[in-house]
Coordinates of C-alpha atoms and ligand atoms in Angstrom, one line a residue:
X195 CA -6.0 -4.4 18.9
X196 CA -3.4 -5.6 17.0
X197 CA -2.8 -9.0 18.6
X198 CA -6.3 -9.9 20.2
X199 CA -8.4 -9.8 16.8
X200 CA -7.1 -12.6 14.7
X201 CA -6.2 -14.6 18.1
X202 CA -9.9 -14.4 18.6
X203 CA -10.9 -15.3 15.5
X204 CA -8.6 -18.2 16.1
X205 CA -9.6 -19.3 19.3
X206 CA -13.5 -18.8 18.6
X207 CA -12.9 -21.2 15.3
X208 CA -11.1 -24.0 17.4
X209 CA -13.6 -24.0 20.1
X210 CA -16.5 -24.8 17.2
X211 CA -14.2 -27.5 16.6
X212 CA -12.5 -26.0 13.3
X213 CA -9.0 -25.2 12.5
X214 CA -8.6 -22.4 9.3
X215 CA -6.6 -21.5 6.3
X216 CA -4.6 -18.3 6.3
X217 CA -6.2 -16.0 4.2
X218 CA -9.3 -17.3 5.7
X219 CA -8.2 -15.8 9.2
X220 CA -7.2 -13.1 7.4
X221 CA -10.3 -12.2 5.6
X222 CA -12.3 -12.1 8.9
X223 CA -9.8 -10.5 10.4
X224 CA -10.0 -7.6 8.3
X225 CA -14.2 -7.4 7.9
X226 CA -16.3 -4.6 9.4
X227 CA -18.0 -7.3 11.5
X228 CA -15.4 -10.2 11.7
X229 CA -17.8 -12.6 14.1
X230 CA -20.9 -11.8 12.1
X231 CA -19.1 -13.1 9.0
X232 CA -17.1 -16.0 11.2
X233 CA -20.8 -16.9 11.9
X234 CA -21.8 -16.8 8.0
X235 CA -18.5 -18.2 7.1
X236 CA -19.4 -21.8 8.7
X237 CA -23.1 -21.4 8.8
X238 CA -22.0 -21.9 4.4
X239 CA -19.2 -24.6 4.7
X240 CA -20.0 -28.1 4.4
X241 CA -21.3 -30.0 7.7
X242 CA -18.3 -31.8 7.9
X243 CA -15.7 -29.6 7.3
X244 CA -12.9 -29.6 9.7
X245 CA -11.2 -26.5 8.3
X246 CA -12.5 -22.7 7.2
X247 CA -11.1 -22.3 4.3
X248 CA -11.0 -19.1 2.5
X249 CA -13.3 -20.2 -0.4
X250 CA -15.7 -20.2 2.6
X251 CA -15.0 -17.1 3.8
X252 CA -15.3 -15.4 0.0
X253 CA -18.7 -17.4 -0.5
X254 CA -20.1 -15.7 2.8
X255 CA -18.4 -12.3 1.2
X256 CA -20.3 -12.5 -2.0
X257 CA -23.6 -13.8 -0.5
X258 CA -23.4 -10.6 2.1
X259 CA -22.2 -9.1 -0.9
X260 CA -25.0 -9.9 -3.2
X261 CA -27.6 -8.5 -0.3
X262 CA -26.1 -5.5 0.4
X263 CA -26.1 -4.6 -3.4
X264 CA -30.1 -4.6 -3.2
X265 CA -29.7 -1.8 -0.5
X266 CA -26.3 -0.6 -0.6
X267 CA -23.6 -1.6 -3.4
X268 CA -20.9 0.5 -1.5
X269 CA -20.8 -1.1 2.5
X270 CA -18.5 -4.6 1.4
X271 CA -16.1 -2.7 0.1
X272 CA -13.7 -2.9 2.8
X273 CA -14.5 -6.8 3.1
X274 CA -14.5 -8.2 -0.6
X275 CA -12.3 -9.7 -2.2
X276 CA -11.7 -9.9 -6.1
X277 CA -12.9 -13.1 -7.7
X278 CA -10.2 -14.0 -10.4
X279 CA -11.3 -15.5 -13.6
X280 CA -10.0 -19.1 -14.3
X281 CA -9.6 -18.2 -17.8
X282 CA -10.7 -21.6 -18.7
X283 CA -12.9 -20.2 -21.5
X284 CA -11.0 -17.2 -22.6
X285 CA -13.2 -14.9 -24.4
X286 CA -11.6 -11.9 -26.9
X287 CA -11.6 -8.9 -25.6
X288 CA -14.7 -6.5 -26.6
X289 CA -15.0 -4.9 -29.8
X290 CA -14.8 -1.7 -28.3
X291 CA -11.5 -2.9 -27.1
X292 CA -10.3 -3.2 -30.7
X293 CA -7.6 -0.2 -30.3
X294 CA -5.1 -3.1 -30.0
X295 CA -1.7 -0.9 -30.3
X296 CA 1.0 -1.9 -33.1
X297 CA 4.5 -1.4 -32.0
X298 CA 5.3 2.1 -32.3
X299 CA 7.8 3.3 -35.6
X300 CA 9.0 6.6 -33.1
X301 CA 8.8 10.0 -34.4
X302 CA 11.4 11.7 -36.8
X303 CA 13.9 12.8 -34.5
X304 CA 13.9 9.1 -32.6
X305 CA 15.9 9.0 -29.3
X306 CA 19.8 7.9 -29.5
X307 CA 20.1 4.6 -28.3
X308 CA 20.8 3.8 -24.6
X309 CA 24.5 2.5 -23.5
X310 CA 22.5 -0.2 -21.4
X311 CA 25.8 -1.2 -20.2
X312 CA 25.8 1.4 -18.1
X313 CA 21.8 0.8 -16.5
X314 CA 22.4 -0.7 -12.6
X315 CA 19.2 -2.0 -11.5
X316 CA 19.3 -3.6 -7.7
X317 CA 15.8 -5.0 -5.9
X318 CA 15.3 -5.1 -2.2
X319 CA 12.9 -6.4 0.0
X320 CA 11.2 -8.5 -2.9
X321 CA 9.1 -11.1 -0.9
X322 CA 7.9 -13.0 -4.3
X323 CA 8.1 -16.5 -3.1
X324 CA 9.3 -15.8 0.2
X325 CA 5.8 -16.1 1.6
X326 CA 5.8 -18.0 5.1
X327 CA 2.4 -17.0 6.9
X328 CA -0.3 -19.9 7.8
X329 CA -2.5 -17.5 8.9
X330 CA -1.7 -19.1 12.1
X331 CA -1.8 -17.0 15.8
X332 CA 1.6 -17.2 16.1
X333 CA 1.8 -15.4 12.7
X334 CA 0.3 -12.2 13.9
X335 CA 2.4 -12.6 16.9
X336 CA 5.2 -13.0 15.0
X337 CA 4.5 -10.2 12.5
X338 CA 4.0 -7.9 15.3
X339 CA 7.0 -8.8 17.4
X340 CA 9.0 -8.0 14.2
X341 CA 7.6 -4.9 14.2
X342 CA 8.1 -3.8 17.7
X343 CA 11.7 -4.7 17.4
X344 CA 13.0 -3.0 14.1
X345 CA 10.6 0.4 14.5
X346 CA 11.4 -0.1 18.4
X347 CA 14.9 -0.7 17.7
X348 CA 15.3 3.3 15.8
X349 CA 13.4 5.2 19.3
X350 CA 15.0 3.0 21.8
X351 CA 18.5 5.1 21.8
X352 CA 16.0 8.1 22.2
X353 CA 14.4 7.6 25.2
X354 CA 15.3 6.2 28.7
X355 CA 12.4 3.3 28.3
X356 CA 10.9 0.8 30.4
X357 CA 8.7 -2.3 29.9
X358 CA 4.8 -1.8 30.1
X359 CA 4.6 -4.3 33.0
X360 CA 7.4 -3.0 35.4
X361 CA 6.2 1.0 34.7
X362 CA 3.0 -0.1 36.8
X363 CA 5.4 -0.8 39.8
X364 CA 7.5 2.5 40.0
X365 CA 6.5 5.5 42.2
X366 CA 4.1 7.8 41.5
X367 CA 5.6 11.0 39.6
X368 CA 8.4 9.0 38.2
X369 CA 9.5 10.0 34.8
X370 CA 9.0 7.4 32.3
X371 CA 9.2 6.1 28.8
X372 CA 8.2 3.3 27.1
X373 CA 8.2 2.2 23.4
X374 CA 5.1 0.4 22.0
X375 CA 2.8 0.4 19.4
X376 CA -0.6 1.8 19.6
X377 CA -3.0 -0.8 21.0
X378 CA -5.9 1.9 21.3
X379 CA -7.2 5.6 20.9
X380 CA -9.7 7.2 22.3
X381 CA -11.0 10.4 23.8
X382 CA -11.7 11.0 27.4
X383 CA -15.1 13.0 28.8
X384 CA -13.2 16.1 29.6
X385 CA -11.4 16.0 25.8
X386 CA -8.0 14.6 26.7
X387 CA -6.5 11.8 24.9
X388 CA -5.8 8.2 26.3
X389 CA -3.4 6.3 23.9
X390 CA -2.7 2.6 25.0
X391 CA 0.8 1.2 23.8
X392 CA 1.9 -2.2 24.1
X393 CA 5.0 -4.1 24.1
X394 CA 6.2 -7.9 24.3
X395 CA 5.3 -7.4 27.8
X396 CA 1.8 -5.6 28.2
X397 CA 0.0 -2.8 28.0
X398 CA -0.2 1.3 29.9
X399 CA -2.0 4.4 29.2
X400 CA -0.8 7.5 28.2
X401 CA -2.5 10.6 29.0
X402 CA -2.2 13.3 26.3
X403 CA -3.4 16.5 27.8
X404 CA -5.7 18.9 25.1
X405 CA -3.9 21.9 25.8
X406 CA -0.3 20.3 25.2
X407 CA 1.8 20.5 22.2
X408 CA 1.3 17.0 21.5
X409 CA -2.4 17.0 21.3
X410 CA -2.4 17.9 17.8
X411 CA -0.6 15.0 17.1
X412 CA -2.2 12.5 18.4
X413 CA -4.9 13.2 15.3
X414 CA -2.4 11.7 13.1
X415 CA -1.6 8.7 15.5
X416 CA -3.1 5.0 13.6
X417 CA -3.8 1.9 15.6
X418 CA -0.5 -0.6 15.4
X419 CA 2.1 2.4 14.7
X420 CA 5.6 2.4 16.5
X421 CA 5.6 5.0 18.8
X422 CA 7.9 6.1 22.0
X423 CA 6.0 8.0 24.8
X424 CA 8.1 10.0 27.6
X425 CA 6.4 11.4 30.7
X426 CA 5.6 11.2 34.6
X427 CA 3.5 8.7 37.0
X428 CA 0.1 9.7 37.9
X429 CA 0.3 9.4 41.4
X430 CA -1.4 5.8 41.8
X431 CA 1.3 4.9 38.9
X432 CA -1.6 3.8 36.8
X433 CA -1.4 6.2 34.2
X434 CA 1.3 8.2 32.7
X435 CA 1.4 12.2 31.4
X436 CA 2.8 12.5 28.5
X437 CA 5.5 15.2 28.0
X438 CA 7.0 14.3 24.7
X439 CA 5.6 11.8 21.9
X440 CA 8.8 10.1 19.2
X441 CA 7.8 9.0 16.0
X442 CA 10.8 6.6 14.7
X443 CA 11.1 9.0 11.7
X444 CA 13.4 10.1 9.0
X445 CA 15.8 12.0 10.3
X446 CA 16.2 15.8 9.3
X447 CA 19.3 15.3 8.0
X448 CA 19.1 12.2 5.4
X449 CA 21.2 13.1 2.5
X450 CA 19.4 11.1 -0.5
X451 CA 21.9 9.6 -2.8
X452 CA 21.8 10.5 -6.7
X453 CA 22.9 9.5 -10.2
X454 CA 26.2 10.3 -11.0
X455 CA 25.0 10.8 -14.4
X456 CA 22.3 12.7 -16.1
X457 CA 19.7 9.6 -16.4
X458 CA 16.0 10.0 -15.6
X459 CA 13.2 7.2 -14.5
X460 CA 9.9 7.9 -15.4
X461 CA 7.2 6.7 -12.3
X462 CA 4.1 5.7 -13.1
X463 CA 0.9 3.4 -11.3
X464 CA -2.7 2.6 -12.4
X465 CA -2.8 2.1 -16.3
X466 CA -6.7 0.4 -15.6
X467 CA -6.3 -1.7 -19.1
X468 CA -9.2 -3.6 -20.0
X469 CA -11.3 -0.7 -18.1
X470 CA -13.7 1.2 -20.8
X471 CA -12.1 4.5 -19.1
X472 CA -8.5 3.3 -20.0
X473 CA -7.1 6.6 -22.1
X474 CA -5.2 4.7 -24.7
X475 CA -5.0 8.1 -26.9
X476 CA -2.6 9.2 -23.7
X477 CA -0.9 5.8 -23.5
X478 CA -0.1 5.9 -26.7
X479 CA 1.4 10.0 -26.4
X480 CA 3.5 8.7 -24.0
X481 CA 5.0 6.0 -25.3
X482 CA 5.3 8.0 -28.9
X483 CA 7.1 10.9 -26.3
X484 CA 9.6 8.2 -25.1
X485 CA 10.6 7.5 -28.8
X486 CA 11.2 11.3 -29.5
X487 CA 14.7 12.8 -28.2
X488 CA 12.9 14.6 -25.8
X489 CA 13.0 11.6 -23.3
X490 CA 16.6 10.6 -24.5
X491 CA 17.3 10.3 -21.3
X492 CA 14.5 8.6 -19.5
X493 CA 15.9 5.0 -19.2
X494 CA 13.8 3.5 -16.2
X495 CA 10.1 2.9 -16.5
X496 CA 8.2 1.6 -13.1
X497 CA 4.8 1.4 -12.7
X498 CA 3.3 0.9 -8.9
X499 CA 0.2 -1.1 -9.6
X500 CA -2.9 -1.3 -11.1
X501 CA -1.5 -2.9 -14.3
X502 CA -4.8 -3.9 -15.7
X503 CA -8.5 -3.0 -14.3
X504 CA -9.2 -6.8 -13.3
X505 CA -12.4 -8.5 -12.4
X506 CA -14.8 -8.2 -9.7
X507 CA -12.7 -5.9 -7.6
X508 CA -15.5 -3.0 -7.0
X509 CA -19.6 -3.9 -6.6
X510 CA -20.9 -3.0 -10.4
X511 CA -17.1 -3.1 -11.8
X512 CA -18.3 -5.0 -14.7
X513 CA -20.0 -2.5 -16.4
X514 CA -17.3 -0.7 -17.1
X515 CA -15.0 -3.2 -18.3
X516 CA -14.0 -3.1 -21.5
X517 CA -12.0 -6.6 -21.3
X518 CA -13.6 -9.1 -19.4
X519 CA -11.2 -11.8 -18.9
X520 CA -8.5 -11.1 -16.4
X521 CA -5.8 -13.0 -18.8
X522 CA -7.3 -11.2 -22.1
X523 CA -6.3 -8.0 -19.9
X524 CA -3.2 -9.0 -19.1
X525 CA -2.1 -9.5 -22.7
X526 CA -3.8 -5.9 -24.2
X527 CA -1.3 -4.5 -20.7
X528 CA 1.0 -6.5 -22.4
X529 CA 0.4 -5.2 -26.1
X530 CA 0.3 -1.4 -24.6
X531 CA 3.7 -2.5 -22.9
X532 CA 5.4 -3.1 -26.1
X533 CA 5.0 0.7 -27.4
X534 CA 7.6 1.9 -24.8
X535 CA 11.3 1.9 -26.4
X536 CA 13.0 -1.8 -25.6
X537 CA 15.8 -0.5 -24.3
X538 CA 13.9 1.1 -21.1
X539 CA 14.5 -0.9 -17.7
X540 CA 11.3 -1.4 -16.4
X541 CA 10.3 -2.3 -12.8
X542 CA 6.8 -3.3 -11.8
X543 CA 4.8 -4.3 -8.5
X544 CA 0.7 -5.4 -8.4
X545 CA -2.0 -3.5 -7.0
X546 CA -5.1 -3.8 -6.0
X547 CA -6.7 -4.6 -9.3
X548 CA -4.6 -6.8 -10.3
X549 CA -4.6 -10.8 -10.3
X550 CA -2.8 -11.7 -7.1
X551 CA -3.8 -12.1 -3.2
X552 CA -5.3 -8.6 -1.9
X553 CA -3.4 -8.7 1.3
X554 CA -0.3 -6.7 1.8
X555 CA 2.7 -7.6 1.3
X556 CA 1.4 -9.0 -2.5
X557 CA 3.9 -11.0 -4.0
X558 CA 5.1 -10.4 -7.9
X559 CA 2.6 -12.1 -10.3
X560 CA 2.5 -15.7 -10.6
X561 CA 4.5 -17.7 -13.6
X562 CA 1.7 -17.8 -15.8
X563 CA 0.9 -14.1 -15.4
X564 CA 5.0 -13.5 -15.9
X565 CA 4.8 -15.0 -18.6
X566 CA 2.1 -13.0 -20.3
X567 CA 3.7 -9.6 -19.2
X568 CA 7.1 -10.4 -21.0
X569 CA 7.5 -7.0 -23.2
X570 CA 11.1 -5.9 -23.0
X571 CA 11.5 -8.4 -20.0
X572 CA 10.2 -6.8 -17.0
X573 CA 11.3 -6.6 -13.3
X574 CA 8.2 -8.0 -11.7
X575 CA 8.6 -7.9 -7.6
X576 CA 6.6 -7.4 -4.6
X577 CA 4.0 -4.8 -3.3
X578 CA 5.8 -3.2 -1.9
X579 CA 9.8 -3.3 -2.8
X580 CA 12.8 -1.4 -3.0
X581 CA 14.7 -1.0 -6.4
X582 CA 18.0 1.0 -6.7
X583 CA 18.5 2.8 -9.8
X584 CA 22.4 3.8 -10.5
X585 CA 22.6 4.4 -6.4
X586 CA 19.1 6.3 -6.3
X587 CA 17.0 3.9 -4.2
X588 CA 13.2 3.5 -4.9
X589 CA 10.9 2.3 -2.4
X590 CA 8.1 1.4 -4.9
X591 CA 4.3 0.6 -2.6
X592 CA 0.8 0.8 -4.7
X593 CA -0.9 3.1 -2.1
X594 CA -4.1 1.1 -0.6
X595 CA -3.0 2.7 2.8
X596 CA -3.2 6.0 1.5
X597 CA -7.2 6.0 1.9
X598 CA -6.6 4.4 5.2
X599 CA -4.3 7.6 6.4
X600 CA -7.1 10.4 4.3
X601 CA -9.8 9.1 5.8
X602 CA -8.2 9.3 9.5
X603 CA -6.6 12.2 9.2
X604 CA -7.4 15.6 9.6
X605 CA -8.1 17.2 5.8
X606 CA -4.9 19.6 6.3
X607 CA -2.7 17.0 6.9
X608 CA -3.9 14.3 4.3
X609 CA -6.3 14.9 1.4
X610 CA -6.4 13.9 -2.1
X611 CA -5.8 16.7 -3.7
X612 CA -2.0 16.6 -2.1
X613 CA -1.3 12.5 -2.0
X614 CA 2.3 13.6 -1.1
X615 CA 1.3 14.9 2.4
X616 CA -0.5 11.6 3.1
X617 CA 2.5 9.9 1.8
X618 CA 5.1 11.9 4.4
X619 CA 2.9 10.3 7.3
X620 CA 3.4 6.6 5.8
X621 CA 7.6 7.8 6.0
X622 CA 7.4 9.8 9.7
X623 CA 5.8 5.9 10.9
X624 CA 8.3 4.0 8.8
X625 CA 5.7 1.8 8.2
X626 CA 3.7 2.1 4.4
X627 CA 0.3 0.1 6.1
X628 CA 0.4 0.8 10.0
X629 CA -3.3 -0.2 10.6
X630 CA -4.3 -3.7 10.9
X631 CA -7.8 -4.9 10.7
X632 CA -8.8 -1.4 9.2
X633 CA -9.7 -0.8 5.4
X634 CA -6.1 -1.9 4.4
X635 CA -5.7 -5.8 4.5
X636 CA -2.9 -7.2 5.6
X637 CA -1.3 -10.7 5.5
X638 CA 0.9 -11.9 8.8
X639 CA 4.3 -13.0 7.7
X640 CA 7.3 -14.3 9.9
X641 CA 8.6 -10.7 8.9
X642 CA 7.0 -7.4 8.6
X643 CA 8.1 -6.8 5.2
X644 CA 5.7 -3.4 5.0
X645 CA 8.0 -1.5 7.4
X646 CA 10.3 1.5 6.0
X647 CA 13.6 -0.3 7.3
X648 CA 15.8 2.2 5.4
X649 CA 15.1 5.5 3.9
X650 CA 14.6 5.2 0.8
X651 CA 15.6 8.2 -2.0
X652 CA 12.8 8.3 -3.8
X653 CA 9.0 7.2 -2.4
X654 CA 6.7 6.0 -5.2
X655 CA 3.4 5.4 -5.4
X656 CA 0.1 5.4 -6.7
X657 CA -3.5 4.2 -6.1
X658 CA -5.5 6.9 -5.1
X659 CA -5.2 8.4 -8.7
X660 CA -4.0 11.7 -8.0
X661 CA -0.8 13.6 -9.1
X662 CA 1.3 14.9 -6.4
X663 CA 4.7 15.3 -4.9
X664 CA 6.9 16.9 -2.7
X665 CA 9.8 16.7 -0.1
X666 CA 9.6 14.9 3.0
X667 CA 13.2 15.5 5.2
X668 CA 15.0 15.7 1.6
X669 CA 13.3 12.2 0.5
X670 CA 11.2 12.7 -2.6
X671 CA 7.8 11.4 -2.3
X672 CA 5.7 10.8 -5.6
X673 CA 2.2 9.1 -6.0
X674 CA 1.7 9.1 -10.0
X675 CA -1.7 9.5 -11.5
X676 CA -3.4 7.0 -13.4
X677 CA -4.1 6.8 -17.3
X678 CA -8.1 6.2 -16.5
X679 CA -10.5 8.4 -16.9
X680 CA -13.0 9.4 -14.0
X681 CA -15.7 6.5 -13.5
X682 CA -18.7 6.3 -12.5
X683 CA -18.1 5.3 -8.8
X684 CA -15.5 8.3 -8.9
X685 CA -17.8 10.7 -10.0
X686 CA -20.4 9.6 -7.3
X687 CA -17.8 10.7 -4.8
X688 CA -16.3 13.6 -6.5
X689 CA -13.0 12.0 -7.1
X690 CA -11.0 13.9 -9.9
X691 CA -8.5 11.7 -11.1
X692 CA -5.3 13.3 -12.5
X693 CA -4.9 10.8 -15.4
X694 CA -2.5 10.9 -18.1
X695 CA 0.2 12.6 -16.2
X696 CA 3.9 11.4 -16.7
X697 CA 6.0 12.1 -13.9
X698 CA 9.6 12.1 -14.6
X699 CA 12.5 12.5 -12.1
X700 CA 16.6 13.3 -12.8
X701 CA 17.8 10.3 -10.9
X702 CA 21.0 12.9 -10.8
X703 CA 19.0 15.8 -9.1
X704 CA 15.9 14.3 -7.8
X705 CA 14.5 17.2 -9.9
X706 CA 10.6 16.0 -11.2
X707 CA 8.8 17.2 -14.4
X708 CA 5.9 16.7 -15.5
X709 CA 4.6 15.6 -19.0
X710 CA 1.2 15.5 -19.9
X711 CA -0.7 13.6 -22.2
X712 CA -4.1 13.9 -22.1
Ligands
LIG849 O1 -8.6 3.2 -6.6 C1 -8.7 4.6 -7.1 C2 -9.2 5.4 -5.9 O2 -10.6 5.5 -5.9 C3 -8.7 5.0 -4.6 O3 -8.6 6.1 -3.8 C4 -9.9 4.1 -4.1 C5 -11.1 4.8 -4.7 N1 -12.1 3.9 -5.2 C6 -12.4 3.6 -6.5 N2 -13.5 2.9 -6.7 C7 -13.9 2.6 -5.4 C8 -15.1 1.9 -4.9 N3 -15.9 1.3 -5.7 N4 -15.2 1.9 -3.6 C9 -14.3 2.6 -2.8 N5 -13.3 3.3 -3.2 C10 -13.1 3.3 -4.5 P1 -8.4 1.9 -7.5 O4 -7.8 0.9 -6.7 O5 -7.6 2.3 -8.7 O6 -9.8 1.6 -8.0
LIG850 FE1 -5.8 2.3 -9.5
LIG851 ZN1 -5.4 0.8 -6.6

């Protein structure tokens, strides 16, 4: 229910008499059980607090959190939030950690040096600093309105739509369309489908029949996605058929744009420094293999997130970290950052490990953070952004929706093992995090900057630590690996990660290769 849930939360909070931060909102908002931990969240804030703020919210987190460890370490997942070290009392990294990386000398046959005159780097859609959202009602309205409008804007030249409010008052068997976003799902008792869209002006069901065509789609439908339904009035004009089902799309015929030289970028996510499974033996291949003549021609270095293993992100993280300070593993990323040939452009966004606020869109790291990732000058923007490399555009996301769209979809259509597949779903919705209040977490801005506005060249990302890529309508979708080995939680749930994997694309062909280092 993509407008009711955080207007609840709202409205429930200023009948007790409180007004809320943001985030606060936001953190309920996107709980399992958002009342039972509205309920915790004031039971634990001072008497006389007037507002909930998030600190409240977190404290209810960790205490819920710090129960459900006794019985079950894995159920807050979804719900907590990573408690970032001050780094008041900085601490050096672990012994173990000692592998602190020298700058690299190259090999013997070093690569020529790069005409960096030449390098055009463009960003899009970089919301670092442009952050507007109170966490406020009228934010998710806002947010949601936005939404309607643009992903409306690309079905409403498709069909012959109406509004949800005046549908109700044609004449049974009508034909109709409407453009909405999904408000519901659910099953009827004789195995049909009832999808509920909603626009600026209400709500109307959809009937998708189990022995039509579009029935099999409707298993790849998420809560909150753009969608344009066509069909006919149900005789009490209640209800609608469907007939046909639009998805706003990339359309068949998008002709990516390329390099007009032979330059290639090199995509990676999830380097995990400061983890105890961090492979620095394959960090260290690659960035040796960038010195050698072999990668002459790799000029463009972005990584999608996961910079450094943080703190406090997973239950029973810390027992596998091999840094424990957030800042001290910052400056080892930094350190391992130096390795790779100065004269590479490189382009980075956060993830979910790393040291800024969880909920999408995440702004670029914070001045202090900048200013400890400063090897060969980094572009640091948002989660997610768009960067255009000599004409070839990027659209660079971390992933944290790519769970989100495994776990709802059937296994043939999204899985693990093929990342890329999950990833074409995210680009048929235009949209990289559809579902609100779900396992993704989402912050309402006065623009939804986590819509797929245009189509981008190239789709990065990374996150779920697999290797995989693929075509999607001619737009080349990549989700790197990681350079962590399998951990413990992974290997509770079967996870193989593909780590140490170098994917590298000819920003002139879209052609990818593969170098491995591990
Ligand atoms: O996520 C790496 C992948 O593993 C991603 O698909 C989430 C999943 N993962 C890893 N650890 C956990 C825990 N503890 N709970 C749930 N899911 C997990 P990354 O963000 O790099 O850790
Ligand atoms: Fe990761
Ligand atoms: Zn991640």
């Amino acid at each position: 229910m993509p407008l009711e849930g955080p207007a609840r939360i709202v409205s429930e909070l200023t009948s007790r008499g409180y007004n809320a931060e943001r985030e606060a909102v936001t953190l309920i908002a996107s709980a399992d059980e958002p009342f039972a931990l509205l309920e915790q969240a004031i039971d634990g804030a001072p008497e006389n607090a007037l507002v909930l703020e998030t600190a409240h919210v977190r404290a209810a987190l960790e205490r819920a959190r710090g129960d459900a460890s006794e019985t079950d370490t894995t159920a807050l997942d979804a719900t907590t939030d990573p408690p970032v070290s001050t780094g008041t009392q900085p601490t050096k990294p672990a012994s173990s950690a000692g592998s602190v990386p020298v700058e690299t000398k190259g090999s013997d046959a070093p690569r020529s040096a790069i005409d960096t005159s030449r390098q055009a780097v463009a960003i899009t859609n970089d919301m670092t600093g442009e952050s507007t959202g109170t966490g406020e009602y009228e934010d998710f309205v806002a947010v949601f309105r936005d939404r309607l409008e643009r992903l409306g804007s690309k079905l409403r030249g498709r069909v012959n739509h109406r509004p949800a409010t005046s549908i109700e008052s044609m004449p049974g068997g009508s034909e109709v369309a409407m453009v909405g976003l999904v408000n519901d799902i659910r099953s009827t008792a004789s195995g049909h489908w009832l999808v509920e869209l909603e626009d600026a002006t209400g709500t109307f069901p959809w009937l998708v029949m189990k022995d039509r065509e579009y029935a099999d789609l409707v298993e790849e439908l998420l809560c909150d996605e753009a969608l344009a339904m066509e069909g006919t009035l149900a005789d009490d004009s209640g209800i609608a058929f469907v007939d046909s089902m639009y998805f706003p799309d990339v359309p068949r015929t998008h002709q990516p744009s390329t390099a007009d030289r032979h330059v290639q970028a090199a995509l990676i996510s999830d380097v995990h420094v400061g983890s105890q499974e961090f492979m620095h033996d394959a960090w260290n291949g690659f960035t040796d293999w960038l010195h050698t003549e072999d990668a002459e021609h790799v000029e463009y270095l972005l990584i999608a997130g996961d910079m450094v293993e943080g703190v406090g992100v997973y239950p029973n993280q810390d027992e596998e970290l091999d840094v424990v300070d957030i800042y001290d593993q910052y400056e080892l990323f930094n350190e391992y950052l130096k390795q790779v040939p100065g004269d590479l452009e490189i382009v980075m966004i956060p993830g979910n490990h790393d040291a800024v606020r969880l909920a999408e869109p995440q702004p670029g790291f914070n001045e202090r953070l900048r200013g400890i990732m400063d090897a060969h000058d980094p572009r640091i923007v948002s989660n997610p952004s768009t960067v255009t490399l000599e004409g070839v555009s990027v659209l660079m996301y971390h992933g944290v929706s790519l769970d989100e769209v495994i776990a709802e979809l059937p296994a043939e259509k999204a899985s693990y093992d093929e990342p890329h597949k999950a990833m074409y779903h995210l680009l048929k919705k235009r949209h990289v995090a559809p579902q609100f209040g779900g396992h993704t977490r989402l912050a309402p801005e006065e623009k939804d900057y986590l819509i797929i506005d245009e189509v981008p060249d190239i789709f990065h990302t990374g996150h779920v630590h697999k290797l995989g890529f693929g075509k999607y309508h001619n737009v080349l979708a990549i989700n790197s690996g990681c350079w962590q080995s399998q951990t413990d939680f992974q290997k509770s749930v079967n996870i193989n990660p593909d780590s140490g994997y170098a994917p590298i694309v000819d920003l002139d062909t879209l052609d990818v290769t593969v170098q491995k280092f591990s």
